[in-house]
Amino acid sequence: MAHAQSALITPSSRPAGKRVQMMATCLCDAFYDDVARATVEVLEHLGCTVEFPEGQTCCGQPAFNGGDWEASRRVVRHTAKVFAGDLPIIVPSGSCAAMMFHGAPLEFEKQPDLPEIEALGKRAWELVDFIVHGLGVKTWPGRYQAKVAFHRSCHSRGTCTGPAALALLSSIAGIEVVPFGEGEQCCGFGGTFSVSFPNVSKGMGTLKLEHIRAAQPDVLASIDMSCMMHLGGLAEKDGKPIKTLHVAQILRDALKNA
Amino acid sequence: MALQQIDQFAAKLRPDTRAAVYDGSKKGHEKRTAVLFDHYPDPDHLRRLAGNIKQHVVENLDTLLPAAAAALERNGVKVHWASTAEEANAAVLAIMQARGAKKMVKAKTMVSEETHLADYLGKNGVECVETDLGEFIIQIDGDHPSHIVKPIIHKNRREIATSFEKHGLGAYNDDPQTITRRARAHLRRKYLEADVGLTGANFVTADTGRLVLVTNEGNSRFCLAATKCHIAMVGIEKLLPRETDLGLYLNLLARSGTGQQLTVYTEFISGPRSPAQPDGPEEMHVIFVDNGRTEALASECREILRCIRCGACLNVCPVYRQASGHAYRSVYPGPVGAVLSPLLAGERFPELADLPKASSLCGACNEVCPVNIPIPDLLLRLRARGKEAGAKNAAAGTPPMGAWSLLATQPFAWRTSLTAGHTLNYVPKSLIPVPPMQTWLRDRTLPAWRGGAFRKWMKDRAKK
């Protein structure tokens, strides 16, 4: 068995180009349709043709993280079938992208179809990573008037996504990116962790919210809606709601003031 | 649905204990980061290098261990091999008995925690005194370490002052200097009385048979200064191929563990007293301890054997900070413990199969690890193993995935459930009998269900 070098490394030599497939993610499919729309609109603004394979469901991460690798592999195989071809696959989630390029190959280590799964992973791009490193876009036009706290979601650790998102956001007129304490710490979502370790998860999220609130942002932004669902949900339940957005939504809305 | 033990432990943790653990860990992490990045332009490069060398060690123990043993013997050290904790403890006792020794002073060593050496010796009529201040406090309290480097991170000085008073070490006084002075006075006598000093080893070089110890209190030096016999208990993975590798590891270990450039004391021990080396014990033993390590080596998680016990992954871990080390019910807590402890448990793996679940898989542990262990990947592999083993404690609170995987492989059913989910917007959520959803809703709200809305939008624009 090959030993892993690091938990997460963005794959090198991924396909770029302006014809792309989009994976909406199950969270956007169920809750955050506007994030998926913003993703399409942002990509189209950049001249991309976006295909949306109708048969798509989920990246397989819930079962992968839960330890049920058999169930997860079934879903990953389905995804590989639905996203056949060689186009870049753009995902508005660092977490789902990491599942595709890192998680899935891990659970397929001993499977005969590992090469297909690895090939699928090498086509997966987190949206902002694709915009900056796939399409070479370094700054963003338009205006967005807000103090933005950017939550560096954990599945972008070790990948190019965090710096890419910060660079894009900082380049938008009107945006002030406000740093906050312990930015390297997890928000406590962690997929099924959020319900199997509810007390620890809440403790982590509460701490994160304290740090974020201290920076007094207008908007909390991330490239993962899972973290936003958790933090936003905690804040709302606590009676002190915060505005959460996906970076794609900010990019799209900035264009309206271009 | 049963609950995860570590989460339950965290929920019941005393607020002042949580605060002590949180503050201690956070400070440790901040010092580590400041020192590493202040001194090196690219610490990650060093971490990867150190990881590769240690991986080489782990994969070549079959040749490096005999080489190390031969080098140690050339230096006049008696080498012993122990497969199990029992064998390791028995080897220590046999050395004591052969010398007619009744008293031991002991430096901090995690492997002796694994074997519960102090208890074992006590039951066999040998007094074994912990000389590391933290471990000493643990010993008089009958407590357990909750951190690899800072064993009493969970205690505050008021608790320590109370137990000193209880154990006849002076009237209540929670001034740290006073506490330290009292412990020192007590321990100095113990050093002088002892026949044998026991230590671990941070590194053993295979080429020269040199044993390297790092401490901050100097207690291991005292253990060896006054005693006639030195016993070192060493996990078989503690080897480095060459003496020249020490520079890399000593620089990383101190910075990662305590945020120091170098620990206050770094001892290089190349055998017992000899004409060329007139100081130190006249007799020296190294006991190489397996205790489950070869099984870990044969497993899908062998990378964990790279670990140099710096504790950086504990310090950065948000779950450790919330739950404390005792939540992990084992000698090694935190992220490294969540991998290592179930592996070392052997047949008792199912008892600790829930430990790998105690992580949001945030990856901070991998990011700080001086030997770049891919801890999240190993946690995931052990989750899969726990699932295959049908471990109930590991499954607690995890929603079953069978129905989900069925839906997620059938696009029509998936799309139908996206539509059906709209019921969520009309039925009071508290009435929905899905345990994970109720757990979610205890502390958080759920956004409005918008299932299928994006797909409809995509279709509608295609028509235009």
XYZ file of C-alpha atoms in Angstrom:
722
model
C 0.000 0.000 0.000
C 1.399 3.357 -0.973
C 1.781 5.637 1.985
C -0.014 8.930 1.837
C 2.245 11.962 1.880
C -0.218 14.456 3.156
C -3.900 14.358 3.852
C -4.704 16.808 1.115
C -2.755 17.974 -1.882
C -4.400 19.568 -4.876
C -3.798 17.315 -7.876
C -1.386 18.632 -10.458
C -2.065 18.751 -14.198
C -5.840 18.987 -14.112
C -7.801 19.661 -17.275
C -8.840 23.286 -17.696
C -10.748 24.803 -20.636
C -14.049 26.581 -20.870
C -16.362 23.659 -21.470
C -17.056 22.305 -18.022
C -19.312 19.953 -16.121
C -20.786 21.144 -12.891
C -21.460 19.130 -9.786
C -23.977 21.060 -7.730
C -23.431 19.045 -4.497
C -26.245 17.530 -2.491
C -26.430 20.529 -0.136
C -27.050 22.949 -3.001
C -29.445 20.462 -4.541
C -31.493 20.394 -1.345
C -30.976 23.780 0.343
C -28.734 26.219 -1.466
C -30.024 26.520 -5.032
C -28.865 30.120 -5.173
C -25.255 29.041 -4.606
C -25.513 26.607 -7.519
C -27.050 29.361 -9.668
C -24.314 31.787 -8.715
C -21.768 29.132 -9.669
C -23.284 28.811 -13.131
C -23.570 32.569 -13.565
C -19.997 33.201 -12.485
C -18.660 30.507 -14.789
C -20.743 31.805 -17.691
C -19.510 35.313 -17.026
C -16.019 33.919 -17.574
C -17.094 32.478 -20.905
C -17.601 28.899 -19.802
C -20.220 26.536 -21.155
C -21.662 24.702 -18.179
C -23.091 21.207 -18.487
C -25.171 19.838 -15.670
C -25.435 16.029 -15.806
C -28.956 15.307 -14.597
C -28.139 11.951 -13.027
C -25.832 13.446 -10.398
C -26.538 12.935 -6.727
C -23.744 13.169 -4.158
C -19.962 12.801 -4.007
C -20.201 9.930 -1.511
C -18.586 11.687 1.397
C -21.182 11.063 4.150
C -20.678 7.302 4.075
C -16.935 7.644 3.476
C -16.517 9.706 6.640
C -18.923 7.455 8.502
C -16.728 4.422 7.779
C -19.248 2.713 5.500
C -16.903 2.528 2.531
C -18.989 -0.056 0.703
C -21.965 2.290 0.595
C -19.733 5.206 -0.280
C -18.052 3.359 -3.160
C -21.453 2.607 -4.685
C -22.178 6.315 -4.794
C -18.724 7.224 -6.096
C -19.101 4.671 -8.893
C -22.428 6.219 -9.771
C -20.825 9.667 -9.850
C -18.004 8.388 -12.072
C -20.627 7.034 -14.482
C -22.643 10.237 -14.513
C -19.570 12.398 -15.056
C -18.042 10.266 -17.797
C -15.712 12.071 -20.191
C -12.699 14.270 -19.763
C -14.103 17.729 -19.051
C -13.171 19.617 -15.897
C -15.712 19.021 -13.137
C -16.392 22.199 -11.178
C -17.724 21.893 -7.648
C -18.805 24.825 -5.466
C -17.405 23.042 -2.426
C -13.863 22.401 -1.253
C -15.112 19.464 0.716
C -16.798 17.610 -2.162
C -13.855 18.376 -4.463
C -11.446 16.937 -1.891
C -13.667 13.882 -1.618
C -13.315 13.373 -5.347
C -9.565 13.876 -5.682
C -8.435 12.531 -2.314
C -11.131 10.656 -0.407
C -12.456 8.473 -3.187
C -9.012 7.187 -4.278
C -8.328 6.328 -0.617
C -11.382 4.105 -0.310
C -10.731 2.552 -3.729
C -7.110 1.600 -2.891
C -7.812 -2.092 -3.127
C -10.503 -1.889 -5.834
C -9.974 -2.914 -9.445
C -11.551 0.305 -10.737
C -9.155 2.577 -8.829
C -7.741 4.037 -12.082
C -11.181 5.277 -13.199
C -11.816 6.818 -9.796
C -8.421 8.491 -9.794
C -9.101 9.826 -13.275
C -12.408 11.265 -12.048
C -10.634 12.932 -9.120
C -8.031 14.521 -11.353
C -10.795 16.365 -13.198
C -12.345 17.792 -10.022
C -11.851 21.473 -9.229
C -13.177 23.488 -6.367
C -14.839 26.508 -8.037
C -12.539 29.310 -6.849
C -9.437 27.203 -7.433
C -10.665 26.710 -11.006
C -11.344 30.394 -11.546
C -7.889 31.411 -10.312
C -5.673 28.508 -11.347
C -7.679 26.917 -14.137
C -8.755 30.071 -15.944
C -5.972 32.375 -14.726
C -8.338 35.022 -13.353
C -6.520 36.999 -10.669
C -8.866 39.881 -9.875
C -12.624 40.328 -9.872
C -14.564 43.260 -11.309
C -17.568 45.050 -9.886
C -18.287 46.212 -6.403
C -19.554 44.635 -3.228
C -19.833 46.881 -0.215
C -19.214 44.760 2.891
C -16.848 43.702 5.600
C -16.334 40.029 4.853
C -15.031 37.407 7.244
C -13.704 34.511 5.187
C -13.903 31.123 6.889
C -11.126 28.928 5.531
C -12.973 25.629 5.466
C -10.850 22.651 6.445
C -11.053 20.732 3.208
C -9.170 23.528 1.531
C -6.177 22.964 3.837
C -3.121 22.121 1.789
C -4.935 23.059 -1.423
C -4.734 26.228 -3.522
C -8.289 27.233 -2.683
C -7.915 29.341 0.471
C -5.375 31.830 -0.940
C -7.287 31.903 -4.256
C -10.553 32.850 -2.568
C -8.880 35.478 -0.420
C -7.140 36.985 -3.440
C -10.378 37.213 -5.424
C -12.400 38.624 -2.549
C -9.728 41.180 -1.677
C -9.637 42.380 -5.282
C -13.304 43.343 -5.318
C -13.973 47.056 -4.825
C -15.802 47.740 -1.579
C -14.843 44.532 0.170
C -12.827 44.670 3.321
C -11.711 41.186 4.352
C -11.620 41.154 8.150
C -9.387 38.603 9.843
C -10.540 36.850 13.009
C -8.932 34.814 15.762
C -7.979 31.142 15.403
C -8.805 31.158 11.718
C -7.072 27.796 11.289
C -9.553 26.085 13.574
C -12.422 23.919 12.333
C -16.006 25.180 12.684
C -17.132 21.836 14.093
C -19.368 20.669 11.257
C -17.449 17.607 10.069
C -20.385 15.927 8.279
C -21.887 13.157 10.395
C -19.589 14.368 13.181
C -22.064 17.201 13.717
C -24.718 14.749 14.866
C -22.588 11.971 16.347
C -20.558 14.452 18.434
C -23.209 17.163 18.933
C -21.707 18.575 22.115
C -18.136 18.881 20.837
C -19.458 20.155 17.516
C -21.473 22.854 19.230
C -18.520 23.813 21.422
C -16.305 24.224 18.379
C -18.921 26.200 16.470
C -19.670 28.489 19.400
C -15.990 29.323 19.747
C -15.720 29.998 16.027
C -18.744 32.308 16.165
C -17.250 34.239 19.082
C -14.108 34.900 17.052
C -16.097 35.848 13.961
C -18.446 38.177 15.840
C -15.500 39.919 17.462
C -14.385 40.981 13.973
C -17.848 42.481 13.313
C -18.221 41.423 9.687
C -21.302 42.152 7.578
C -20.994 38.784 5.889
C -19.452 35.441 6.741
C -18.256 33.796 3.546
C -16.903 30.382 2.711
C -16.425 28.064 -0.217
C -18.292 25.347 1.681
C -21.964 25.675 2.479
C -21.720 22.808 4.968
C -19.714 25.012 7.363
C -22.156 27.855 6.719
C -25.169 25.650 7.409
C -23.650 24.674 10.754
C -22.422 28.124 11.822
C -25.469 29.930 10.453
C -27.767 27.390 12.112
C -26.025 27.728 15.472
C -26.137 31.518 15.298
C -29.817 31.580 14.377
C -30.782 29.103 17.083
C -28.893 31.308 19.507
C -31.072 34.251 18.478
C -28.145 36.131 16.941
C -28.289 35.273 13.243
C -25.381 36.104 10.954
C -25.437 36.551 7.200
C -23.686 33.657 5.487
C -22.797 33.504 1.815
C -20.860 31.334 -0.570
C -17.967 33.125 -2.280
C -19.703 32.437 -5.600
C -22.677 34.518 -4.475
C -20.410 37.442 -3.635
C -18.654 37.161 -7.001
C -21.982 37.084 -8.816
C -23.437 39.979 -6.835
C -20.307 42.067 -7.379
C -20.842 41.696 -11.140
C -24.229 43.357 -10.817
C -22.385 46.526 -9.808
C -19.778 46.248 -12.521
C -29.408 5.755 19.126
C -26.579 5.380 21.602
C -24.160 8.235 22.068
C -20.466 8.605 21.417
C -18.505 8.188 24.633
C -16.032 10.978 23.922
C -18.852 13.423 23.198
C -20.551 12.437 26.442
C -17.304 12.904 28.342
C -16.873 16.331 26.790
C -20.425 17.320 27.717
C -19.780 16.489 31.369
C -16.288 17.988 31.565
C -15.861 20.555 34.306
C -15.665 24.052 32.808
C -12.395 24.849 34.602
C -10.819 21.633 33.294
C -11.923 22.496 29.770
C -10.530 25.985 30.192
C -7.180 24.634 31.457
C -6.894 22.200 28.546
C -7.967 24.795 26.009
C -5.555 27.467 27.270
C -2.623 25.078 27.551
C -3.176 23.601 24.091
C -3.737 26.921 22.403
C -0.599 28.433 23.917
C 1.400 25.377 22.928
C 0.185 25.605 19.350
C 0.838 29.328 19.097
C 4.384 29.006 20.457
C 5.095 26.135 18.090
C 3.904 28.045 15.060
C 5.718 31.245 15.964
C 9.052 29.529 16.589
C 8.942 27.222 13.558
C 7.988 29.900 11.064
C 10.283 32.433 12.671
C 13.295 30.160 12.291
C 12.652 28.386 9.011
C 11.453 29.775 5.689
C 9.677 26.514 4.863
C 8.991 24.324 7.892
C 6.722 22.148 5.760
C 9.740 21.049 3.787
C 11.390 19.915 7.018
C 8.248 18.097 8.114
C 8.091 16.202 4.859
C 11.771 15.306 5.040
C 11.445 14.123 8.632
C 8.347 12.139 7.654
C 10.194 10.400 4.846
C 13.147 9.420 7.014
C 10.871 8.084 9.734
C 8.836 6.191 7.149
C 12.110 4.654 6.002
C 12.784 3.609 9.590
C 9.334 2.101 9.975
C 9.693 0.123 6.764
C 13.227 -1.072 7.571
C 12.947 -2.029 11.209
C 14.007 -5.555 10.296
C 17.513 -4.349 9.506
C 17.726 -1.199 11.616
C 16.764 -2.889 14.897
C 19.539 -5.505 14.746
C 21.966 -2.774 13.720
C 20.928 -0.613 16.672
C 21.134 -3.560 19.065
C 24.632 -4.444 17.827
C 25.778 -0.843 18.200
C 24.325 -0.623 21.704
C 26.088 -3.849 22.681
C 29.373 -2.556 21.297
C 28.874 0.376 23.651
C 28.502 -1.970 26.595
C 24.702 -1.887 26.834
C 22.726 -5.033 27.577
C 19.841 -5.255 25.089
C 16.519 -6.946 25.927
C 13.492 -7.606 23.729
C 9.927 -7.498 24.997
C 6.974 -8.465 22.807
C 4.327 -7.452 25.295
C 3.794 -5.014 28.138
C 4.040 -7.907 30.585
C 7.384 -9.009 29.178
C 8.703 -5.451 29.318
C 7.690 -5.026 32.952
C 9.074 -8.447 33.853
C 12.392 -7.554 32.219
C 12.624 -4.419 34.377
C 11.789 -6.365 37.523
C 14.318 -9.087 36.679
C 17.088 -6.488 36.341
C 16.067 -4.950 39.676
C 15.965 -8.320 41.397
C 19.333 -9.390 39.997
C 20.828 -6.324 41.666
C 18.806 -6.736 44.835
C 17.409 -3.278 44.079
C 14.263 -2.009 45.800
C 14.047 1.607 44.725
C 13.744 3.220 41.340
C 13.582 6.809 40.167
C 11.917 7.216 36.849
C 11.882 9.892 34.158
C 8.855 10.490 31.955
C 8.360 7.795 29.340
C 5.152 7.102 27.459
C 6.001 3.458 26.804
C 6.115 2.815 30.562
C 2.628 4.340 30.736
C 1.580 1.775 28.140
C 2.899 -1.055 30.305
C 1.714 0.482 33.624
C 5.219 -0.091 34.925
C 4.969 1.927 38.136
C 1.893 0.006 39.327
C 3.495 -3.293 38.398
C 6.692 -2.533 40.283
C 4.714 -1.309 43.289
C 2.830 -4.598 43.427
C 6.158 -6.412 43.294
C 7.685 -4.575 46.216
C 9.691 -2.014 44.284
C 9.255 1.692 44.992
C 9.054 3.534 41.677
C 9.031 7.315 41.956
C 8.075 9.546 39.049
C 10.506 12.457 38.875
C 8.995 14.556 36.089
C 7.010 17.156 38.019
C 3.816 16.545 36.090
C 4.120 12.790 36.344
C 4.953 13.106 40.041
C 1.708 14.996 40.610
C -0.161 12.386 38.585
C 1.421 9.671 40.730
C 0.524 11.161 44.121
C -3.016 11.851 42.856
C -3.510 8.355 41.433
C -4.436 10.161 38.223
C -3.532 9.537 34.565
C -1.648 11.804 32.164
C -3.976 13.632 29.777
C -1.348 14.910 27.357
C 1.771 13.324 25.896
C 4.093 16.208 26.765
C 2.141 18.055 29.450
C 0.658 15.258 31.550
C -1.208 17.582 33.922
C -2.519 20.033 31.364
C -5.959 19.306 32.840
C -5.056 20.549 36.321
C -4.742 24.048 37.697
C -2.314 25.084 40.405
C -4.989 25.203 43.092
C -5.687 21.517 42.584
C -1.966 20.781 42.713
C -1.523 22.785 45.908
C -4.397 20.853 47.477
C -2.895 17.476 46.664
C 0.551 18.550 47.884
C -1.043 19.467 51.196
C -2.901 16.154 51.313
C 0.295 14.179 50.720
C 2.367 15.920 53.378
C 4.341 18.151 51.057
C 3.683 21.329 53.023
C 0.733 23.552 53.914
C -1.503 24.791 51.081
C 0.386 27.133 48.802
C -0.468 27.502 45.120
C 2.535 29.578 44.134
C 4.147 27.606 41.251
C 7.671 28.296 42.511
C 6.825 27.020 45.960
C 5.213 23.905 44.500
C 8.290 23.245 42.383
C 10.690 23.850 45.279
C 8.796 21.421 47.480
C 8.729 18.751 44.817
C 12.436 19.260 44.235
C 13.280 18.863 47.919
C 11.202 15.705 48.089
C 12.653 14.217 44.906
C 16.315 14.999 45.659
C 16.127 12.551 48.535
C 14.561 9.947 46.292
C 17.331 10.255 43.716
C 19.937 9.609 46.399
C 18.077 6.621 47.804
C 17.412 4.918 44.476
C 19.382 1.997 43.068
C 18.092 2.204 39.525
C 17.123 5.028 37.188
C 14.634 4.363 34.413
C 14.150 6.510 31.336
C 12.652 6.208 27.905
C 14.413 7.421 24.793
C 13.374 10.041 22.305
C 15.716 8.632 19.704
C 18.168 5.761 19.339
C 20.625 6.018 16.479
C 21.053 2.755 14.646
C 24.547 3.476 13.393
C 26.145 4.441 16.707
C 23.782 3.088 19.348
C 23.386 6.460 20.968
C 20.377 7.093 23.124
C 18.980 10.611 23.078
C 16.796 12.062 25.816
C 15.192 15.468 25.867
C 13.787 17.010 29.052
C 13.201 20.427 30.485
C 13.486 19.699 34.176
C 16.803 17.883 34.196
C 15.181 15.065 36.120
C 16.449 12.378 33.784
C 20.013 13.578 34.458
C 19.398 13.249 38.167
C 17.957 9.785 37.589
C 21.258 8.782 36.025
C 23.624 10.797 38.197
C 23.047 9.087 41.503
C 22.072 5.565 40.475
C 24.281 2.617 39.597
C 22.056 1.160 36.914
C 20.206 2.757 33.993
C 17.299 1.000 32.338
C 15.804 2.525 29.193
C 12.442 1.304 27.934
C 12.249 2.071 24.232
C 9.507 1.474 21.684
C 10.945 -0.329 18.674
C 9.994 2.554 16.373
C 12.221 5.073 18.172
C 15.177 4.497 15.843
C 16.858 6.937 13.536
C 19.131 5.537 10.862
C 22.092 7.800 11.505
C 23.439 10.142 14.089
C 23.443 12.890 11.459
C 19.645 12.674 11.348
C 19.437 13.950 14.915
C 19.850 17.590 13.906
C 16.620 17.534 11.924
C 14.600 15.734 14.573
C 15.854 17.607 17.632
C 15.085 20.896 15.915
C 11.577 19.746 14.983
C 10.755 17.964 18.235
C 11.391 20.858 20.606
C 9.744 23.409 18.366
C 6.696 21.208 17.737
C 6.320 20.004 21.304
C 7.023 22.993 23.497
C 7.806 25.839 21.117
C 11.452 25.823 22.176
C 14.476 25.873 19.887
C 15.891 23.068 21.938
C 14.750 21.580 25.219
C 16.701 22.699 28.280
C 18.462 19.349 28.547
C 19.400 17.143 25.631
C 21.366 14.099 26.691
C 23.359 11.860 24.423
C 24.068 8.594 26.167
C 26.475 6.173 24.581
C 26.652 3.396 27.108
C 27.469 2.874 30.770
C 30.471 4.247 32.624
C 33.743 3.314 30.958
C 37.360 4.480 31.058
C 36.518 6.868 28.235
C 33.388 8.062 30.009
C 33.967 8.110 33.737
C 30.488 9.367 34.735
C 27.118 7.729 34.856
C 25.691 4.381 35.896
C 27.981 1.360 35.796
C 25.316 -0.812 34.192
C 22.972 0.028 31.340
C 20.058 -1.864 29.832
C 17.877 -1.072 26.836
C 14.561 -2.883 26.629
C 13.073 -2.677 23.136
C 9.313 -2.906 23.509
C 6.946 -4.076 20.788
C 3.595 -4.134 22.610
C 1.455 -4.098 19.468
C 3.807 -2.119 17.254
C 4.560 -4.907 14.780
C 0.830 -5.365 14.400
C 0.502 -1.645 13.660
C 3.384 -2.034 11.241
C 1.500 -4.748 9.384
C -1.683 -2.697 9.340
C -3.081 -0.127 6.928
C -1.943 2.568 9.369
C 1.786 1.994 9.681
C 2.536 5.687 9.130
C 1.477 6.273 12.738
C 4.732 4.639 13.854
C 6.602 7.693 12.586
C 5.275 9.595 15.617
C 7.931 11.255 17.785
C 5.482 12.084 20.614
C 5.654 15.875 20.401
C 1.991 16.481 21.186
C 1.538 19.168 18.514
C -1.517 17.364 17.118
C -3.139 17.375 20.549
C -2.493 21.081 20.993
C -4.098 22.054 17.701
C -6.980 19.581 17.789
C -10.352 21.257 18.378
C -11.855 18.004 19.643
C -9.025 17.484 22.125
C -9.455 21.066 23.315
C -13.171 20.472 23.941
C -12.966 16.963 25.367
C -9.561 16.778 27.168
C -7.153 13.849 27.065
C -8.988 11.664 29.552
C -11.916 11.438 27.156
C -9.851 9.057 25.025
C -9.694 6.333 27.722
C -6.174 5.391 26.758
C -2.520 6.248 27.248
C -2.295 8.208 23.996
C -5.016 10.844 23.601
C -5.783 13.317 20.826
C -5.471 12.681 17.111
C -2.372 10.483 17.372
C -4.021 8.542 20.175
C -7.224 8.089 18.194
C -5.109 6.146 15.696
C -2.421 4.613 17.864
C -4.460 3.513 20.867
C -6.929 1.290 18.958
C -4.023 -0.180 16.990
C -1.959 -0.975 20.064
C -5.046 -2.469 21.702
C -4.731 -5.543 19.462
C -7.679 -7.841 20.091
C -9.268 -5.129 22.195
C -9.587 -2.925 19.097
C -13.417 -2.919 19.228
C -13.315 -1.358 22.718
C -11.521 1.679 21.311
C -13.058 1.623 17.825
C -14.950 4.831 18.605
C -11.745 6.866 19.030
C -11.199 7.360 15.273
C -14.691 8.860 15.124
C -13.663 11.671 17.470
C -12.571 13.982 14.692
C -14.192 16.415 12.314
C -11.388 15.352 9.913
C -10.298 18.958 9.811
C -6.706 18.002 9.066
C -5.059 20.434 11.496
C -3.188 17.475 13.027
C -1.573 16.610 9.714
C -0.732 20.232 9.108
C 1.320 20.507 12.313
C 2.796 17.002 12.498
C 6.625 17.188 12.450
C 6.737 13.835 10.666
C 3.807 14.640 8.399
C 1.612 11.723 9.425
C -1.600 11.754 7.356
C -3.660 11.348 10.519
C -7.079 12.070 8.923
C -6.496 9.316 6.358
C -5.549 6.885 9.095
C -8.631 7.847 11.123
C -10.734 7.135 8.056
C -9.107 3.760 7.490
C -9.795 2.822 11.099
C -13.407 3.985 10.763
C -13.768 1.581 7.869
C -12.173 -1.141 9.984
C -14.525 -0.369 12.879
C -17.504 -0.587 10.575
C -16.318 -3.942 9.208
C -15.777 -5.183 12.751
C -19.340 -4.123 13.592
C -18.125 -2.101 16.587
C -21.238 -0.675 18.255
C -19.465 2.156 20.085
C -18.016 3.364 16.770
C -21.438 3.312 15.102
C -23.099 5.316 17.891
C -24.762 8.447 16.572
C -23.691 7.835 12.980
C -26.711 7.802 10.679
C -26.966 4.511 8.767
C -25.935 4.948 5.149
C -27.720 2.107 3.414
C -30.877 3.984 2.387
C -28.872 7.060 1.469
C -26.571 5.099 -0.840
C -29.592 3.526 -2.476
C -31.102 6.953 -3.174
C -27.780 8.381 -4.294
C -27.315 5.721 -6.939
C -30.771 6.095 -8.480
C -31.247 9.518 -10.070
C -35.008 9.209 -10.357
C -35.429 8.323 -6.693
C -32.990 11.104 -5.783
C -34.965 13.709 -7.693
C -38.222 12.454 -6.235
C -36.902 12.791 -2.714
C -35.701 16.310 -3.504
C -39.321 17.170 -4.222
C -40.711 15.153 -1.331
C -38.361 16.969 1.036
C -40.531 20.064 0.747
C -42.740 18.492 3.420
C -40.017 19.677 5.794
C -41.156 23.220 5.197
C -44.728 22.505 6.304
C -44.494 19.903 9.074
C -43.149 21.053 12.456
C -39.586 19.793 12.402
C -39.802 18.639 16.009
C -42.311 16.005 14.886
C -40.026 14.376 12.356
C -38.856 11.123 13.914
C -35.337 11.104 12.455
C -32.807 11.027 15.321
C -29.915 12.725 13.469
C -32.247 15.555 12.455
C -33.454 15.992 16.017
C -29.834 16.060 17.206
C -29.040 18.681 14.577
C -32.053 20.787 15.565
C -31.215 20.742 19.274
C -28.534 23.399 18.749
C -29.054 24.614 15.190
C -31.779 25.640 12.795
C -32.136 24.055 9.373
C -32.424 26.220 6.267
C -35.599 26.089 4.196
C -35.824 23.057 1.892
C -35.235 24.119 -1.691
C -34.960 20.658 -3.210
C -34.981 20.648 -6.991
C -35.126 24.448 -7.325
C -31.727 24.681 -8.995
C -32.513 21.853 -11.408
C -35.749 23.577 -12.397
C -33.898 26.853 -12.968
C -31.363 25.095 -15.189
C -34.162 23.439 -17.221
C -36.144 26.655 -17.575
C -33.167 28.574 -18.980
C -32.375 25.758 -21.395
C -35.898 26.143 -22.843
C -35.451 29.855 -23.467
